[in-house]
CSV table of C-alpha atoms in Angstrom, one decimal:
chain,number,residue,atom,x,y,z
A,22,UNK,CA,16.5,6.6,-22.2
A,23,UNK,CA,14.6,8.3,-19.4
A,24,UNK,CA,15.4,11.6,-18.3
A,25,UNK,CA,14.1,13.9,-15.5
A,26,UNK,CA,15.6,17.6,-15.6
A,27,UNK,CA,17.7,17.0,-18.5
A,28,UNK,CA,19.4,13.9,-16.8
A,29,UNK,CA,19.9,10.6,-19.0
A,30,UNK,CA,19.2,7.8,-16.6
A,31,UNK,CA,20.2,4.9,-19.1
A,32,UNK,CA,20.0,1.5,-17.6
A,33,UNK,CA,19.5,1.5,-13.7
A,34,UNK,CA,20.2,-1.2,-11.3
A,35,UNK,CA,18.0,-0.9,-7.8
A,36,UNK,CA,20.2,-2.8,-5.0
A,37,UNK,CA,18.3,-4.6,-3.2
A,38,UNK,CA,18.5,-7.7,-0.5
A,39,UNK,CA,22.0,-7.6,0.5
A,40,UNK,CA,23.6,-9.7,3.6
A,41,UNK,CA,22.8,-7.8,6.2
A,42,UNK,CA,20.0,-8.4,9.3
A,43,UNK,CA,17.3,-5.6,7.5
A,44,UNK,CA,17.4,-7.7,4.4
A,45,UNK,CA,13.8,-8.5,4.5
A,46,UNK,CA,13.0,-4.4,4.9
A,47,UNK,CA,15.1,-4.2,2.1
A,48,UNK,CA,13.7,-6.2,-0.1
A,49,UNK,CA,10.3,-4.4,0.8
A,50,UNK,CA,12.2,-0.8,-0.3
A,51,UNK,CA,13.6,-2.2,-3.2
A,52,UNK,CA,10.7,-3.3,-4.6
A,53,UNK,CA,8.7,-0.3,-4.0
A,54,UNK,CA,11.9,1.7,-5.6
A,55,UNK,CA,12.0,-0.9,-8.8
A,56,UNK,CA,8.0,-0.5,-9.4
A,57,UNK,CA,8.1,3.2,-9.2
A,58,UNK,CA,11.0,3.4,-11.5
A,59,UNK,CA,9.5,1.7,-14.2
A,60,UNK,CA,6.0,3.2,-14.0
A,61,UNK,CA,8.4,6.4,-14.6
A,62,UNK,CA,9.6,5.0,-17.5
A,63,UNK,CA,13.2,4.0,-16.4
A,64,UNK,CA,14.8,1.1,-17.4
A,65,UNK,CA,15.0,-0.4,-13.7
A,66,UNK,CA,16.1,-3.8,-13.0
A,67,UNK,CA,16.2,-5.2,-9.6
A,68,UNK,CA,19.6,-6.4,-8.5
A,69,UNK,CA,20.9,-8.1,-4.8
A,70,UNK,CA,24.3,-8.1,-4.2
A,71,UNK,CA,24.1,-11.5,-2.0
A,72,UNK,CA,23.0,-12.8,-5.3
A,73,UNK,CA,25.2,-11.3,-7.9
A,74,UNK,CA,28.8,-10.0,-8.0
A,75,UNK,CA,28.9,-6.4,-8.4
A,76,UNK,CA,31.2,-6.7,-11.2
A,77,UNK,CA,27.9,-7.9,-13.2
A,78,UNK,CA,26.8,-4.4,-12.3
A,79,UNK,CA,29.4,-3.3,-15.2
A,80,UNK,CA,29.4,-6.2,-17.7
A,81,UNK,CA,25.7,-5.5,-18.2
A,82,UNK,CA,25.8,-1.8,-18.8
A,83,UNK,CA,24.1,-0.3,-15.9
A,84,UNK,CA,24.8,3.2,-16.1
A,85,UNK,CA,23.8,4.2,-12.7
A,86,UNK,CA,22.1,2.6,-8.7
A,87,UNK,CA,19.4,3.4,-6.9
A,88,UNK,CA,20.9,2.1,-3.6
A,89,UNK,CA,17.9,0.6,-1.4
A,90,UNK,CA,20.0,-1.6,0.9
A,91,UNK,CA,20.0,-1.3,4.8
A,92,UNK,CA,22.2,-1.9,7.3
A,93,UNK,CA,25.7,-3.3,6.5
A,94,UNK,CA,26.9,-4.1,3.3
A,95,UNK,CA,24.9,-1.6,2.2
A,96,UNK,CA,24.5,1.6,4.0
A,97,UNK,CA,28.3,1.1,5.7
A,98,UNK,CA,30.2,2.6,2.7
A,99,UNK,CA,31.0,-0.9,1.4
A,100,UNK,CA,29.0,-1.1,-1.5
A,101,UNK,CA,29.5,2.6,-1.8
A,102,UNK,CA,33.6,1.7,-2.2
A,103,UNK,CA,32.6,-0.7,-4.9
A,104,UNK,CA,30.4,1.8,-7.2
A,105,UNK,CA,33.1,3.8,-6.9
A,106,UNK,CA,36.1,1.3,-8.2
A,107,UNK,CA,33.3,0.6,-11.3
A,108,UNK,CA,32.7,4.2,-11.5
A,109,UNK,CA,28.7,4.1,-11.7
A,110,UNK,CA,26.9,6.8,-9.6
A,111,UNK,CA,25.1,6.0,-7.0
A,112,UNK,CA,22.1,7.7,-4.4
A,113,UNK,CA,22.8,8.4,-1.4
A,114,UNK,CA,25.6,9.4,0.7
A,115,UNK,CA,29.7,8.5,0.1
A,116,UNK,CA,31.4,6.3,1.5
A,117,UNK,CA,33.1,8.4,4.5
A,118,UNK,CA,29.3,10.0,4.9
A,119,UNK,CA,27.9,6.3,5.1
A,120,UNK,CA,30.8,4.9,6.9
A,121,UNK,CA,30.8,7.0,10.1
A,122,UNK,CA,27.0,7.1,9.9
A,123,UNK,CA,26.1,3.9,10.2
A,124,UNK,CA,28.2,2.9,13.3
A,125,UNK,CA,26.1,4.7,16.4
A,126,UNK,CA,29.0,5.5,18.5
A,127,UNK,CA,31.6,6.9,16.0
A,128,UNK,CA,28.8,9.1,15.0
A,129,UNK,CA,28.1,10.4,18.2
A,130,UNK,CA,32.3,11.9,18.3
A,131,UNK,CA,31.7,13.5,15.5
A,132,UNK,CA,28.3,15.2,16.3
A,133,UNK,CA,30.0,15.9,19.8
A,134,UNK,CA,33.1,17.4,18.6
A,135,UNK,CA,30.3,19.5,16.8
A,136,UNK,CA,28.8,20.5,19.6
A,137,UNK,CA,25.3,19.0,18.6
A,138,UNK,CA,23.6,17.4,21.3
A,139,UNK,CA,23.3,13.7,21.9
A,140,UNK,CA,21.9,11.2,24.7
A,141,UNK,CA,25.1,10.4,27.0
A,142,UNK,CA,26.7,6.8,26.7
A,143,UNK,CA,29.3,4.3,27.4
A,144,UNK,CA,30.3,1.2,24.8
A,145,UNK,CA,30.8,-2.6,25.6
A,146,UNK,CA,32.9,-4.9,23.5
A,147,UNK,CA,31.7,-8.6,23.3
A,148,UNK,CA,33.5,-11.0,25.6
A,149,UNK,CA,35.4,-8.2,27.2
A,150,UNK,CA,32.7,-6.9,29.7
A,151,UNK,CA,31.5,-8.0,33.0
A,152,UNK,CA,29.2,-8.1,35.6
A,153,UNK,CA,30.8,-5.7,37.4
A,154,UNK,CA,31.7,-3.2,34.3
A,155,UNK,CA,28.2,-3.7,33.5
A,156,UNK,CA,26.7,-2.6,36.6
A,157,UNK,CA,29.0,0.5,36.6
A,158,UNK,CA,27.0,1.5,33.1
A,159,UNK,CA,23.8,1.4,35.1
A,160,UNK,CA,25.3,4.0,37.8
A,161,UNK,CA,26.7,6.1,35.0
A,162,UNK,CA,23.8,6.4,32.5
A,163,UNK,CA,21.0,5.3,35.2
A,164,UNK,CA,17.7,3.7,34.3
A,165,UNK,CA,16.1,2.7,32.7
A,166,UNK,CA,18.5,3.1,29.3
A,167,UNK,CA,18.5,2.0,26.0
A,168,UNK,CA,21.1,-1.1,25.1
A,169,UNK,CA,21.2,-2.1,21.4
A,170,UNK,CA,24.5,-2.8,18.3
A,171,UNK,CA,26.7,-0.3,17.6
A,172,UNK,CA,25.7,-1.2,14.2
A,173,UNK,CA,22.6,-2.4,13.2
A,174,UNK,CA,19.5,-0.4,12.1
A,175,UNK,CA,15.7,-0.8,12.4
A,176,UNK,CA,15.1,-1.3,16.0
A,177,UNK,CA,17.3,-4.4,15.7
A,178,UNK,CA,18.7,-6.3,18.8
A,179,UNK,CA,17.6,-2.7,21.2
A,180,UNK,CA,15.8,-3.0,24.1
A,181,UNK,CA,15.7,-0.7,27.3
A,182,UNK,CA,16.4,-1.9,30.6
A,183,UNK,CA,14.1,-1.0,33.2
A,184,UNK,CA,16.2,-2.9,36.2
A,185,UNK,CA,19.3,-4.1,36.9
A,186,UNK,CA,17.9,-7.6,36.2
A,187,UNK,CA,17.1,-7.4,32.4
A,188,UNK,CA,21.0,-5.9,31.4
A,189,UNK,CA,22.6,-10.0,31.2
A,190,UNK,CA,19.6,-9.9,28.5
A,191,UNK,CA,19.8,-6.7,26.3
A,192,UNK,CA,23.4,-7.1,26.0
A,193,UNK,CA,23.5,-10.3,25.0
A,194,UNK,CA,21.0,-9.6,22.3
A,195,UNK,CA,22.9,-6.6,21.1
A,196,UNK,CA,26.3,-8.9,21.1
A,197,UNK,CA,24.0,-11.2,18.9
A,198,UNK,CA,24.0,-8.4,16.3
A,199,UNK,CA,27.4,-6.9,16.7
A,200,UNK,CA,30.6,-7.1,18.8
A,201,UNK,CA,30.5,-3.8,19.8
A,202,UNK,CA,27.5,-2.7,22.5
A,203,UNK,CA,25.8,0.7,22.9
A,204,UNK,CA,24.7,1.6,26.1
A,205,UNK,CA,22.6,5.4,26.0
A,206,UNK,CA,20.9,7.4,28.2
A,207,UNK,CA,17.1,7.1,28.0
A,208,UNK,CA,15.4,10.0,27.1
A,209,UNK,CA,11.9,10.2,28.2
A,210,UNK,CA,9.9,12.5,26.2
A,211,UNK,CA,8.7,12.6,21.8
A,212,UNK,CA,10.1,10.5,19.5
A,213,UNK,CA,10.7,12.9,16.3
A,214,UNK,CA,12.3,12.1,12.6
A,215,UNK,CA,13.4,14.6,9.9
A,216,UNK,CA,14.1,13.7,6.7
A,217,UNK,CA,17.0,15.8,4.8
A,218,UNK,CA,17.0,15.9,0.8
A,219,UNK,CA,20.0,17.3,-1.0
A,220,UNK,CA,23.7,17.9,-0.6
A,221,UNK,CA,25.6,21.1,1.1
A,222,UNK,CA,24.7,24.9,1.4
A,223,UNK,CA,21.6,23.5,-0.9
A,224,UNK,CA,20.3,20.2,1.5
A,225,UNK,CA,16.9,21.1,2.9
A,226,UNK,CA,15.0,19.4,6.1
A,227,UNK,CA,11.5,18.1,5.4
A,228,UNK,CA,8.8,18.4,7.7
A,229,UNK,CA,9.0,16.8,11.0
A,230,UNK,CA,7.2,13.6,11.9
A,231,UNK,CA,6.2,12.9,15.4
A,232,UNK,CA,6.2,9.0,16.1
A,233,UNK,CA,3.3,7.8,18.6
A,234,UNK,CA,3.9,4.3,19.1
A,235,UNK,CA,1.7,1.7,21.2
A,236,UNK,CA,3.0,2.0,24.9
A,237,UNK,CA,6.0,4.0,23.2
A,238,UNK,CA,7.3,1.3,22.0
A,239,UNK,CA,8.6,1.9,18.4
A,240,UNK,CA,10.6,-1.2,17.8
A,241,UNK,CA,11.0,-3.3,14.7
A,242,UNK,CA,6.9,-4.8,14.3
A,243,UNK,CA,5.9,-1.0,15.1
A,244,UNK,CA,8.0,0.3,12.0
A,245,UNK,CA,7.3,-1.8,9.5
A,246,UNK,CA,4.2,-4.2,10.0
A,247,UNK,CA,1.6,-2.2,12.6
A,248,UNK,CA,-0.7,-0.5,11.6
A,249,UNK,CA,-1.8,1.2,15.5
A,250,UNK,CA,1.4,3.4,15.7
A,251,UNK,CA,0.9,7.0,14.7
A,252,UNK,CA,2.9,9.6,12.4
A,253,UNK,CA,2.1,12.9,13.3
A,254,UNK,CA,2.8,15.2,10.1
A,255,UNK,CA,2.1,17.9,9.9
A,256,UNK,CA,3.9,17.4,13.4
A,257,UNK,CA,1.9,18.4,16.6
A,258,UNK,CA,5.0,20.2,18.2
A,259,UNK,CA,4.6,23.5,19.9
A,260,UNK,CA,5.7,26.7,17.7
A,261,UNK,CA,9.6,26.9,16.7
A,262,UNK,CA,10.1,23.4,17.8
A,263,UNK,CA,9.8,22.1,14.2
A,264,UNK,CA,11.8,25.1,13.0
A,265,UNK,CA,14.8,23.7,15.7
A,266,UNK,CA,14.3,20.3,15.1
A,267,UNK,CA,15.0,20.8,11.6
A,268,UNK,CA,17.8,23.1,11.7
A,269,UNK,CA,19.3,20.7,14.0
A,270,UNK,CA,19.0,17.5,11.4
A,271,UNK,CA,20.4,19.8,8.8
A,272,UNK,CA,23.6,20.4,10.9
A,273,UNK,CA,23.5,17.0,11.5
A,274,UNK,CA,23.9,15.8,8.6
A,275,UNK,CA,25.9,18.4,7.0
A,276,UNK,CA,29.0,17.9,9.4
A,277,UNK,CA,29.1,14.0,8.5
A,278,UNK,CA,28.8,14.8,4.8
A,279,UNK,CA,26.2,13.5,4.0
A,280,UNK,CA,24.6,13.8,0.3
A,281,UNK,CA,21.4,13.3,-1.4
A,282,UNK,CA,18.6,11.9,1.1
A,283,UNK,CA,18.9,10.9,5.7
A,284,UNK,CA,16.9,10.7,7.9
A,285,UNK,CA,17.7,11.7,11.4
A,286,UNK,CA,16.0,10.8,14.2
A,287,UNK,CA,15.5,13.0,17.3
A,288,UNK,CA,14.2,12.7,21.0
A,289,UNK,CA,12.7,15.8,22.3
A,290,UNK,CA,13.3,15.8,26.7
A,291,UNK,CA,10.0,15.8,28.0
A,292,UNK,CA,11.8,18.0,31.3
A,293,UNK,CA,13.5,20.6,28.6
A,294,UNK,CA,12.0,20.5,25.6
A,295,UNK,CA,15.5,20.6,24.0
A,296,UNK,CA,16.2,18.1,21.1
A,297,UNK,CA,18.3,15.4,21.5
A,298,UNK,CA,19.7,13.4,18.3
A,299,UNK,CA,19.5,9.6,18.2
A,300,UNK,CA,21.4,8.3,15.1
A,301,UNK,CA,21.1,9.1,11.2
A,302,UNK,CA,20.3,6.7,8.5
A,303,UNK,CA,22.3,7.5,5.0
A,304,UNK,CA,19.8,4.6,3.0
A,305,UNK,CA,16.3,5.2,4.6
A,306,UNK,CA,13.4,2.9,4.0
A,307,UNK,CA,11.4,2.8,1.6
A,308,UNK,CA,8.3,1.0,2.0
A,309,UNK,CA,4.6,1.1,2.0
A,310,UNK,CA,5.4,2.4,6.4
A,311,UNK,CA,8.5,4.4,5.9
A,312,UNK,CA,8.9,8.0,6.9
A,313,UNK,CA,11.3,9.3,3.9
A,314,UNK,CA,8.0,9.2,1.7
A,315,UNK,CA,5.4,10.1,4.2
A,316,UNK,CA,7.5,13.7,4.5
A,317,UNK,CA,7.8,14.3,1.1
A,318,UNK,CA,4.2,13.5,0.5
A,319,UNK,CA,3.8,15.9,2.9
A,320,UNK,CA,5.4,18.5,0.7
A,321,UNK,CA,3.8,17.3,-2.5
A,322,UNK,CA,6.1,14.7,-3.8
A,323,UNK,CA,5.1,12.0,-4.3
A,324,UNK,CA,6.7,8.2,-4.3
A,325,UNK,CA,7.0,8.0,-7.7
A,326,UNK,CA,8.5,11.6,-7.5
A,327,UNK,CA,10.6,11.2,-4.9
A,328,UNK,CA,12.2,7.8,-5.8
A,329,UNK,CA,12.9,9.9,-9.5
A,330,UNK,CA,14.4,13.1,-7.9
A,331,UNK,CA,16.9,10.7,-5.7
A,332,UNK,CA,17.6,8.6,-8.7
A,333,UNK,CA,18.6,12.1,-10.5
A,334,UNK,CA,21.1,13.1,-7.7
A,335,UNK,CA,23.5,9.7,-7.8
A,336,UNK,CA,26.8,10.9,-7.9
A,337,UNK,CA,30.4,9.5,-7.0
A,338,UNK,CA,33.0,10.7,-4.9
A,339,UNK,CA,35.3,11.0,-7.5
A,340,UNK,CA,33.9,11.4,-10.7
A,341,UNK,CA,37.2,12.1,-11.9
A,342,UNK,CA,39.3,9.4,-10.7
A,343,UNK,CA,39.6,6.0,-13.5
A,344,UNK,CA,36.5,4.4,-13.9
A,345,UNK,CA,34.7,7.5,-12.9
A,346,UNK,CA,31.5,8.7,-15.8
A,347,UNK,CA,29.3,10.8,-13.3
C-alpha cells in the first residue's frame, strides 16, 4: 500500500474518459496520471464512468479517486456528488465549487459580487434570441467579442467575432454545445494562466505562465496538439505584475471554495495592464502540453510528484456523513 507523507492510498481509481466533449483530452490526461502513479508504486487502475457504473468503485474496493475527467459529468459536480454518496475521497474541488466553476456565467456572478474583475458579458439562450437581440449584444459589448458555450472547456465552441457577419455562425456553434451562450467583451492583451494548489489559507499560487499562441489563437488545436504555441515560465511580465496576478488567482479560487488544485485563466489589458479573470478550471489537463504540470515543474515539482501530492489531497465535502470514510 503506497504512502505519501504517511497517507495510505490503497486501491486508487483514475477516472478518465467520461461523456463530455473533452473525452479525448481526458483520456490523455488520465493515461499520464495512471502511468505516473504506477511508476511511484501506487495500486492505480483506469476507470471510465462512460463504460462502468460508479457503484463498481465501491464494489471493487477503491479507497480514493484521482479525477482526470474534464467538462460535464466530471468537472461539474456530478461525479463529485456520486463519490460523496459512495464515501470515496476524490481529488479536486467539491460539489458546489465544481458546479459553479463549470458555469462561466455563474462564476462571473460570484467574482463580480466579490469585486473581482472579469470582462463584461451578456447571455443568450438557445432558441430564445433573434437577430435584433444578437445585434444589441454586439452594440453593448463592441467588436471584436468572444462567443462561447457557458459550460464547456478546452476552447470548444469558442469563436472570436470580428464583424457582424460572423455572429450567426458563432452563436450556432456555441449553441450546438450548450443551451446557454456566453457573449463576452474581448480583452486585447497578454494571455496568462496561474495554477493554484491547496485549500483555503493554505492555498498557494504557482508561477504564472505567459501563453503566446500563433496569431493569438489559443484554441483546441494549439492547446493540445501544436508545438508552435510558446509558454513562457518563468513569465516575462513587468515587475510586480506576476505577484498581482497570483494574488488575484488565489482570491478567485478561494471565493469559489475550491480545494486541491485549479487553474485560473487571465487576460491582461494591453492598454491599462490590469488583469481580468476569464474562468477557472477545477480539473485541469494533465497531458504533455498541459499547464499545471508545467508551472509545477518551474518550482521543482516533477509530474509524478505532482500526481502524488494531488492524490494525497483527496477528500470529501462531508467525511462524517453516512458512507464517508475520509
